[in-house]
Coordinates of C-alpha atoms in Angstrom, one line a residue:
M1215 CA -2.4 -3.7 -4.6
L1216 CA 0.4 -6.0 -5.6
V1217 CA 1.4 -3.4 -9.2
H1218 CA 2.8 -0.8 -7.5
G1219 CA 6.3 -1.6 -7.1
A1220 CA 6.1 -0.8 -11.2
G1221 CA 6.0 2.7 -10.9
A1222 CA 8.0 2.7 -8.0
A1223 CA 10.6 1.1 -9.4
L1224 CA 11.3 3.9 -12.0
A1225 CA 11.1 6.6 -9.0
A1226 CA 13.6 4.6 -7.4
D1227 CA 15.7 4.6 -10.7
E1228 CA 15.5 8.5 -10.3
A1229 CA 16.3 9.1 -6.6
A1230 CA 19.4 6.0 -6.3
T1231 CA 21.7 9.3 -6.2
A1232 CA 20.4 9.9 -3.1
E1233 CA 21.0 7.2 0.0
S1234 CA 17.5 6.8 2.1
S1235 CA 18.3 6.2 6.0
E1236 CA 17.5 2.4 5.6
E1237 CA 19.0 2.1 3.0
A1238 CA 22.0 2.5 5.2
F1239 CA 21.2 -0.1 8.0
A1240 CA 20.6 -3.1 4.9
P1241 CA 22.5 -5.7 3.9
P1242 CA 25.2 -6.2 1.4
G1243 CA 24.5 -9.1 0.2
L1244 CA 26.0 -12.0 -1.4
R1245 CA 27.6 -10.8 -4.5
W1246 CA 28.8 -13.4 -7.1
N1247 CA 29.1 -11.2 -10.4
A1248 CA 26.0 -8.9 -11.9
W1249 CA 24.1 -10.7 -9.3
T1250 CA 22.9 -10.0 -5.2
L1251 CA 21.0 -12.2 -3.2
Q1252 CA 19.6 -10.3 0.2
P1253 CA 18.3 -12.8 2.8
Q1254 CA 17.1 -11.2 5.2
L1255 CA 15.2 -12.6 9.1
L1256 CA 12.4 -10.2 10.7
V1257 CA 11.4 -12.2 14.7
A1258 CA 8.7 -10.0 16.3
A1259 CA 7.1 -11.4 19.8
G1260 CA 4.1 -8.6 20.8
H1261 CA 0.7 -8.9 21.7
N1262 CA -2.9 -7.2 20.3
D1263 CA -5.7 -7.1 21.8
N1264 CA -8.6 -7.9 19.3
L1265 CA -7.2 -10.0 17.7
R1266 CA -10.8 -9.7 15.5
L1267 CA -11.3 -5.7 15.4
Q1268 CA -15.2 -5.9 17.2
S1269 CA -16.8 -4.4 19.7
A1270 CA -17.8 -6.7 22.2
G1271 CA -16.1 -9.7 23.9
Q1272 CA -12.7 -8.6 22.3
R1273 CA -9.9 -11.6 21.9
R1274 CA -6.6 -11.3 22.9
S1275 CA -3.8 -13.3 22.5
A1276 CA 0.4 -12.6 23.1
F1277 CA 1.8 -13.1 19.4
V1278 CA 5.5 -14.4 18.0
A1279 CA 5.6 -13.8 14.0
L1280 CA 8.5 -14.6 11.2
F1281 CA 8.8 -12.5 8.4
P1282 CA 11.7 -14.5 6.3
T1283 CA 12.8 -12.7 3.0
L1284 CA 15.2 -13.0 0.1
Q1285 CA 16.0 -10.6 -2.8
L1286 CA 17.7 -11.7 -6.1
Q1287 CA 19.7 -8.9 -8.1
R1288 CA 21.1 -8.2 -11.5
Q1289 CA 22.2 -5.3 -12.4
D1290 CA 23.2 -5.8 -16.2
G1291 CA 23.7 -2.1 -18.0
D1292 CA 21.0 -0.9 -18.8
S1293 CA 18.9 -3.9 -17.2
R1294 CA 17.3 -5.2 -13.6
L1295 CA 16.3 -7.8 -12.8
N1296 CA 14.8 -8.4 -8.8
L1297 CA 13.1 -12.0 -7.5
G1298 CA 11.6 -12.0 -4.4
W1299 CA 10.3 -14.0 -1.8
R1300 CA 8.6 -13.4 1.7
A1301 CA 6.5 -14.9 4.4
E1302 CA 4.3 -13.8 7.3
R1303 CA 4.0 -16.6 10.4
T1304 CA 2.6 -15.5 12.8
T1305 CA 1.5 -17.4 15.3
Y1306 CA -1.1 -16.7 17.8
L1307 CA -0.7 -18.6 21.4
S1308 CA -4.7 -17.9 23.3
S1309 CA -5.9 -18.1 19.9
R1310 CA -4.3 -21.0 17.2
L1311 CA -7.3 -20.5 15.1
D1312 CA -6.4 -17.3 14.1
D1313 CA -2.7 -18.3 13.2
S1314 CA -1.9 -17.2 9.8
T1315 CA 1.2 -18.0 7.1
N1316 CA 1.7 -15.5 4.3
T1317 CA 3.7 -15.8 1.0
E1318 CA 4.5 -13.8 -2.1
L1319 CA 6.3 -15.1 -5.0
S1320 CA 7.8 -11.1 -7.4
A1321 CA 9.7 -10.3 -10.3
D1322 CA 9.7 -7.2 -11.1
G1323 CA 12.6 -5.6 -13.4
L1324 CA 13.5 -1.9 -15.2
H1325 CA 14.8 -1.2 -19.0
L1326 CA 16.6 1.9 -19.4
L1327 CA 15.4 1.6 -23.8
G1328 CA 18.0 5.4 -24.4
P1329 CA 18.6 8.2 -23.1
R1330 CA 15.0 9.5 -22.7
S1331 CA 12.9 6.0 -22.4
A1332 CA 12.6 3.7 -19.9
V1333 CA 10.0 0.4 -19.4
A1334 CA 9.1 -0.9 -15.5
W1335 CA 7.8 -4.0 -14.9
R1336 CA 6.2 -6.0 -11.8
A1337 CA 4.3 -9.6 -11.2
A1338 CA 3.5 -10.8 -7.8
G1339 CA 1.0 -13.9 -7.1
Q1340 CA 0.4 -14.5 -3.8
E1341 CA -1.1 -16.9 -0.4
W1342 CA -2.3 -14.2 2.0
H1343 CA -5.1 -13.7 4.8
D1344 CA -7.1 -10.4 5.4
S1345 CA -10.1 -10.2 8.1
V1346 CA -13.8 -10.5 7.9
G1347 CA -15.6 -8.4 7.7
Q1348 CA -19.0 -8.1 9.5
P1349 CA -22.0 -7.4 7.6
D1350 CA -24.3 -7.7 10.5
P1351 CA -22.5 -7.1 13.7
S1352 CA -24.9 -8.9 15.7
Q1353 CA -22.9 -12.3 14.6
P1354 CA -19.7 -13.8 16.2
A1355 CA -16.3 -12.8 14.5
A1356 CA -14.5 -15.3 12.4
P1357 CA -10.5 -15.8 11.7
P1358 CA -9.0 -14.3 8.8
D1359 CA -10.0 -15.4 5.7
R1360 CA -6.7 -17.1 3.0
Y1361 CA -7.5 -15.5 -0.9
L1362 CA -5.4 -16.7 -3.8
A1363 CA -4.2 -13.0 -5.7
A1364 CA -1.7 -12.9 -8.7
A1365 CA -1.3 -9.7 -10.4
A1366 CA 1.0 -7.7 -13.8
G1367 CA 1.7 -4.2 -14.4
L1368 CA 3.9 -2.5 -16.9
V1369 CA 4.9 1.6 -16.8
W1370 CA 6.3 2.7 -19.9
R1371 CA 8.2 6.0 -19.6
H1372 CA 9.6 8.5 -22.4
D1373 CA 11.5 12.0 -21.7
L1374 CA 10.6 14.3 -26.2
A1375 CA 13.2 16.2 -26.2
L1376 CA 12.2 19.7 -28.6
A1377 CA 13.2 23.4 -28.9
Q1378 CA 14.3 25.3 -26.4
G1379 CA 16.0 22.4 -23.6
A1380 CA 11.9 22.3 -22.4
S1381 CA 11.0 18.2 -21.8
P1382 CA 8.2 17.0 -22.0
R1383 CA 7.1 13.7 -19.7
L1384 CA 5.2 10.7 -21.5
E1385 CA 3.7 7.6 -19.2
L1386 CA 1.5 5.2 -20.0
D1387 CA 0.3 2.8 -16.5
A1388 CA -0.9 -0.5 -17.5
S1389 CA -2.1 -3.7 -15.1
A1390 CA -4.2 -5.8 -13.8
S1391 CA -5.2 -8.3 -10.9
R1392 CA -7.2 -11.1 -9.7
K1393 CA -8.6 -11.5 -6.3
R1394 CA -10.0 -15.4 -5.1
Y1395 CA -10.6 -16.4 -1.7
R1396 CA -10.2 -20.0 -0.2
T1397 CA -11.9 -20.8 3.2
Q1398 CA -15.0 -18.6 4.4
R1399 CA -16.8 -18.4 1.1
A1400 CA -20.2 -18.0 2.8
L1401 CA -18.9 -14.9 3.7
T1402 CA -16.2 -13.7 1.4
I1403 CA -17.5 -15.2 -1.7
L1404 CA -18.8 -11.5 -2.2
A1405 CA -15.5 -9.7 -2.3
D1406 CA -14.0 -12.0 -5.0
A1407 CA -12.6 -8.9 -7.4
D1408 CA -10.7 -9.0 -11.0
S1409 CA -9.1 -5.4 -12.4
A1410 CA -7.7 -4.0 -15.7
S1411 CA -7.0 -0.6 -15.7
L1412 CA -4.8 1.8 -17.8
I1413 CA -3.3 5.4 -17.2
G1414 CA -1.8 7.4 -19.2
R1415 CA -0.1 11.1 -18.1
V1416 CA 1.6 14.0 -19.5
L1417 CA 4.2 16.2 -17.4
V1418 CA 5.5 19.6 -18.9
P1419 CA 8.4 20.9 -16.8
L1420 CA 7.8 23.8 -16.1
A1421 CA 11.2 24.8 -13.8
E1422 CA 13.9 21.4 -14.8
P1423 CA 14.5 19.6 -12.9
E1424 CA 11.9 20.9 -10.0
R1425 CA 8.5 21.4 -11.0
R1426 CA 6.3 20.0 -13.5
A1427 CA 2.8 20.0 -14.8
G1428 CA 0.1 18.2 -16.6
V1429 CA -3.0 16.1 -17.1
E1430 CA -3.7 12.3 -16.1
L1431 CA -6.6 10.2 -18.1
R1432 CA -6.8 7.4 -15.6
R1433 CA -10.3 4.3 -17.0
L1434 CA -10.2 1.3 -14.2
R1435 CA -12.7 -1.7 -14.7
Q1436 CA -13.6 -3.4 -11.3
R1437 CA -15.6 -6.7 -11.4
Y1438 CA -17.1 -9.4 -9.0
P1439 CA -18.7 -12.7 -10.3
N1440 CA -20.0 -12.9 -7.4
S1441 CA -21.3 -10.4 -6.1
Y1442 CA -25.2 -9.6 -5.4
Q1443 CA -24.5 -5.7 -4.3
S1444 CA -24.7 -5.4 -7.6
L1445 CA -20.5 -3.1 -6.9
S1446 CA -19.5 -4.0 -11.2
H1447 CA -18.1 -0.5 -12.7
T1448 CA -17.0 1.7 -14.8
D1449 CA -13.8 4.3 -13.4
V1450 CA -13.2 6.8 -14.9
R1451 CA -10.9 9.5 -13.7
L1452 CA -9.4 13.6 -15.7
L1453 CA -7.1 14.8 -13.5
G1454 CA -4.7 17.2 -13.3
L1455 CA -1.5 17.3 -12.2
L1456 CA 0.9 18.9 -10.4
Q1457 CA 4.3 17.8 -8.8
W1458 CA 8.3 19.1 -6.4
E1459 CA 11.2 17.1 -8.2
P1460 CA 12.7 15.6 -5.0
T1461 CA 15.7 17.9 -4.9
A1462 CA 14.9 20.3 -2.3
E1463 CA 14.1 20.5 0.8
W1464 CA 10.6 20.1 -0.3
S1465 CA 8.5 18.0 -2.7
G1466 CA 6.0 16.5 -3.5
Q1467 CA 2.5 16.0 -5.7
L1468 CA -0.5 17.1 -5.9
Q1469 CA -4.0 15.9 -8.8
A1470 CA -7.0 16.4 -8.4
G1471 CA -10.3 16.6 -11.4
P1472 CA -13.4 14.8 -11.6
Q1473 CA -14.8 11.2 -11.3
Q1474 CA -17.2 9.0 -12.5
R1475 CA -17.8 5.2 -10.9
R1476 CA -20.6 3.9 -13.6
F1477 CA -21.9 0.1 -12.4
D1478 CA -23.2 -1.8 -14.6
R1479 CA -26.9 -2.0 -13.2
L1480 CA -29.2 -0.7 -10.0
R1481 CA -26.8 2.0 -8.6
P1482 CA -26.8 5.7 -9.8
T1483 CA -23.8 6.5 -11.6
Q1484 CA -21.6 8.1 -9.3
G1485 CA -19.5 11.4 -9.6
L1486 CA -18.0 13.7 -7.6
L1487 CA -13.9 15.6 -7.4
S1488 CA -11.4 13.7 -6.4
W1489 CA -8.1 14.2 -5.0
S1490 CA -4.8 13.0 -3.5
G1491 CA -1.6 15.5 -2.4
E1492 CA 1.6 15.6 -1.1
L1493 CA 4.4 17.6 1.1
R1494 CA 7.6 16.8 2.1
W1495 CA 9.8 18.7 3.9
Q1496 CA 13.0 17.9 3.8
A1497 CA 13.7 20.3 7.4
T1498 CA 17.6 18.8 7.7
P1499 CA 19.2 15.5 6.4
L1500 CA 17.9 13.4 9.1
R1501 CA 14.8 14.3 9.6
S1502 CA 11.7 14.5 7.3
L1503 CA 8.4 15.8 7.6
V1504 CA 5.2 14.3 5.3
L1505 CA 1.6 15.1 5.0
G1506 CA -0.9 14.0 3.1
G1507 CA -3.9 13.3 1.7
Q1508 CA -7.1 11.6 -0.9
R1509 CA -10.5 12.5 -1.0
E1510 CA -12.7 9.4 -3.6
A1511 CA -14.8 7.3 -4.2
S1512 CA -14.2 3.3 -3.3
D1513 CA -15.2 -0.1 -2.7
V1514 CA -15.0 -2.0 0.9
P1515 CA -16.1 -5.3 -0.9
G1516 CA -14.1 -6.8 2.4
D1517 CA -16.5 -5.3 5.1
G1518 CA -20.1 -5.7 3.8
A1519 CA -19.9 -4.8 -0.3
D1520 CA -20.7 -1.8 -0.8
A1521 CA -19.7 2.1 -2.0
V1522 CA -18.3 4.0 -0.4
V1523 CA -17.0 7.9 -0.4
G1524 CA -13.4 8.5 2.4
S1525 CA -11.7 11.2 2.8
R1526 CA -7.9 10.4 4.7
W1527 CA -5.8 12.6 6.1
Q1528 CA -2.4 11.6 7.0
L1529 CA 1.6 12.6 9.6
G1530 CA 4.4 11.1 9.6
W1531 CA 7.4 12.1 11.3
N1532 CA 10.7 10.2 10.2
E1533 CA 14.9 10.8 11.9
Q1534 CA 17.6 9.1 12.4
W1535 CA 19.7 9.8 15.7
G1536 CA 23.3 7.8 14.4
A1537 CA 22.6 4.0 14.8
T1538 CA 18.4 4.7 16.1
R1539 CA 15.4 5.4 13.4
T1540 CA 11.7 6.2 14.2
S1541 CA 8.8 7.1 12.7
L1542 CA 5.6 8.6 13.4
T1543 CA 2.7 8.7 11.6
L1544 CA -1.1 9.5 12.3
A1545 CA -3.8 8.8 10.0
Q1546 CA -7.5 9.6 9.6
V1547 CA -10.5 7.9 7.4
R1548 CA -13.7 9.3 6.7
S1549 CA -15.6 7.3 5.4
H1550 CA -19.8 7.9 3.9
Y1551 CA -21.2 4.4 2.7
V1552 CA -23.5 5.0 0.0
N1553 CA -25.6 2.0 -0.6
G1554 CA -28.2 3.3 0.0
F1555 CA -30.0 -0.3 1.7
Q1556 CA -27.8 0.2 5.6
P1557 CA -26.5 4.6 5.3
R1558 CA -23.1 4.5 7.1
D1559 CA -20.3 6.0 7.8
D1560 CA -17.1 5.8 9.7
R1561 CA -14.4 7.5 11.1
L1562 CA -10.8 4.9 11.1
R1563 CA -8.0 6.7 13.2
S1564 CA -4.8 5.3 14.1
A1565 CA -0.9 6.0 15.4
D1566 CA 1.8 4.2 14.6
L1567 CA 5.1 4.4 15.9
A1568 CA 8.0 2.8 15.4
L1569 CA 12.3 2.9 16.5
R1570 CA 14.7 0.7 15.3
H1571 CA 17.9 0.5 16.5
D1572 CA 21.3 -0.6 14.4
L1573 CA 23.7 -3.7 16.5
G1574 CA 26.0 -3.4 14.4
R1575 CA 27.6 -6.6 11.5
H1576 CA 23.3 -6.6 10.0
W1577 CA 21.8 -7.0 13.3
Q1578 CA 19.1 -4.7 13.8
V1579 CA 16.4 -3.8 16.6
G1580 CA 13.0 -2.4 17.1
L1581 CA 9.4 -1.3 18.9
N1582 CA 6.8 -1.5 17.2
L1583 CA 3.7 0.3 19.5
G1584 CA -0.2 0.6 17.5
W1585 CA -2.6 2.1 17.9
L1586 CA -6.1 1.7 15.7
Q1587 CA -10.0 2.6 16.9
R1588 CA -13.0 3.8 14.6
R1589 CA -16.1 5.0 15.5
S1590 CA -19.1 4.4 13.4
S1591 CA -22.7 6.1 12.6
I1592 CA -23.9 1.7 13.4
S1593 CA -24.1 0.8 16.4
G1594 CA -21.4 -2.8 17.0
F1595 CA -18.7 -0.9 14.2
D1596 CA -17.0 0.5 16.8
F1597 CA -14.0 -1.0 17.8
T1598 CA -10.6 0.0 19.4
R1599 CA -7.2 -2.5 19.0
Q1600 CA -3.0 -1.7 20.5
L1601 CA -1.5 -3.6 19.0
G1602 CA 2.9 -3.4 19.9
S1603 CA 5.6 -5.9 19.3
V1604 CA 9.8 -6.5 19.9
V1605 CA 11.6 -7.2 17.0
L1606 CA 14.9 -8.4 16.0
S1607 CA 16.2 -8.2 12.6
T1608 CA 19.0 -9.9 10.8
G1609 CA 20.9 -10.4 6.8
L1610 CA 24.0 -11.0 5.0

């Protein structure tokens, strides 16, 4: 979703005093009074051995990609404003039909309303491309499809001042988004979607400031105006929460509770126990391990328009040696399609390795290696993809 930055802005404000390894490599930007302009450019050259995620007859190509970004920031007392633009231009030397140009404009802000209250917001618009899933694997795979998307979100947080020093926290999170595919409408018209969500949370400190526990009520409305698969629904969740604030060697969060999805027609109501969690171990200031997991019911409209129950596990390792830093992420996703028209189970595995070395004067060189594999209970949906690239980035 495009609006995650609203909640992230509040989280970043709490951790502003802790400089991350990413920030250590970031250029300072150009400053005019309270404004800071940060232009950056990343250039990548590499090879993709399965552009359209096909099980047979894979299309392979070397590629060149440009990733320019602009960030204009203003810090003014108790308010912060960010205006952003980013783009991606990818050219495939052996498959020009798969070339794509993506752009995004965004704005987000953080406003402190006093010592115990804050509001963060974000709005974004995209013209983007993504891979088109094939509901019928006997049909030839198509190049990426272009879509237009817009989203906006707002997060309000307030800490209550009670006796004995306790400070329960109230949070309200509202967002809405819209997505419309433009070029291959015969297939991707099913993926056009509108969504709106409202989330309320109450968190109580257990051991200030390390741990908090609470409850979250979440309501999501998802609508597919052109889908004949009857996927439009209302998703309601009541979750118990437990958070470890990032102030010690261990940090993380866990949330779990019942999830109910009520479809507008034809499909039966779907209910299950959903959960997600993350545990982070900061072994040293320069080394960390992250373990995450999730189970929930969701949609895969871009892959034949269906409902799934999925679980995800992810393990990440981050390390820094002087001017060099690396990250390795291993993930596995299991998806059970519950459409009933064509029962299907998938297992998706991935491994991603990234290396970055600071050359000084805000120049970086890096290496990215990626592996992705899907195994399906239905013949024709299996694929394997290997992706590698060398990157060079710079900023002012």
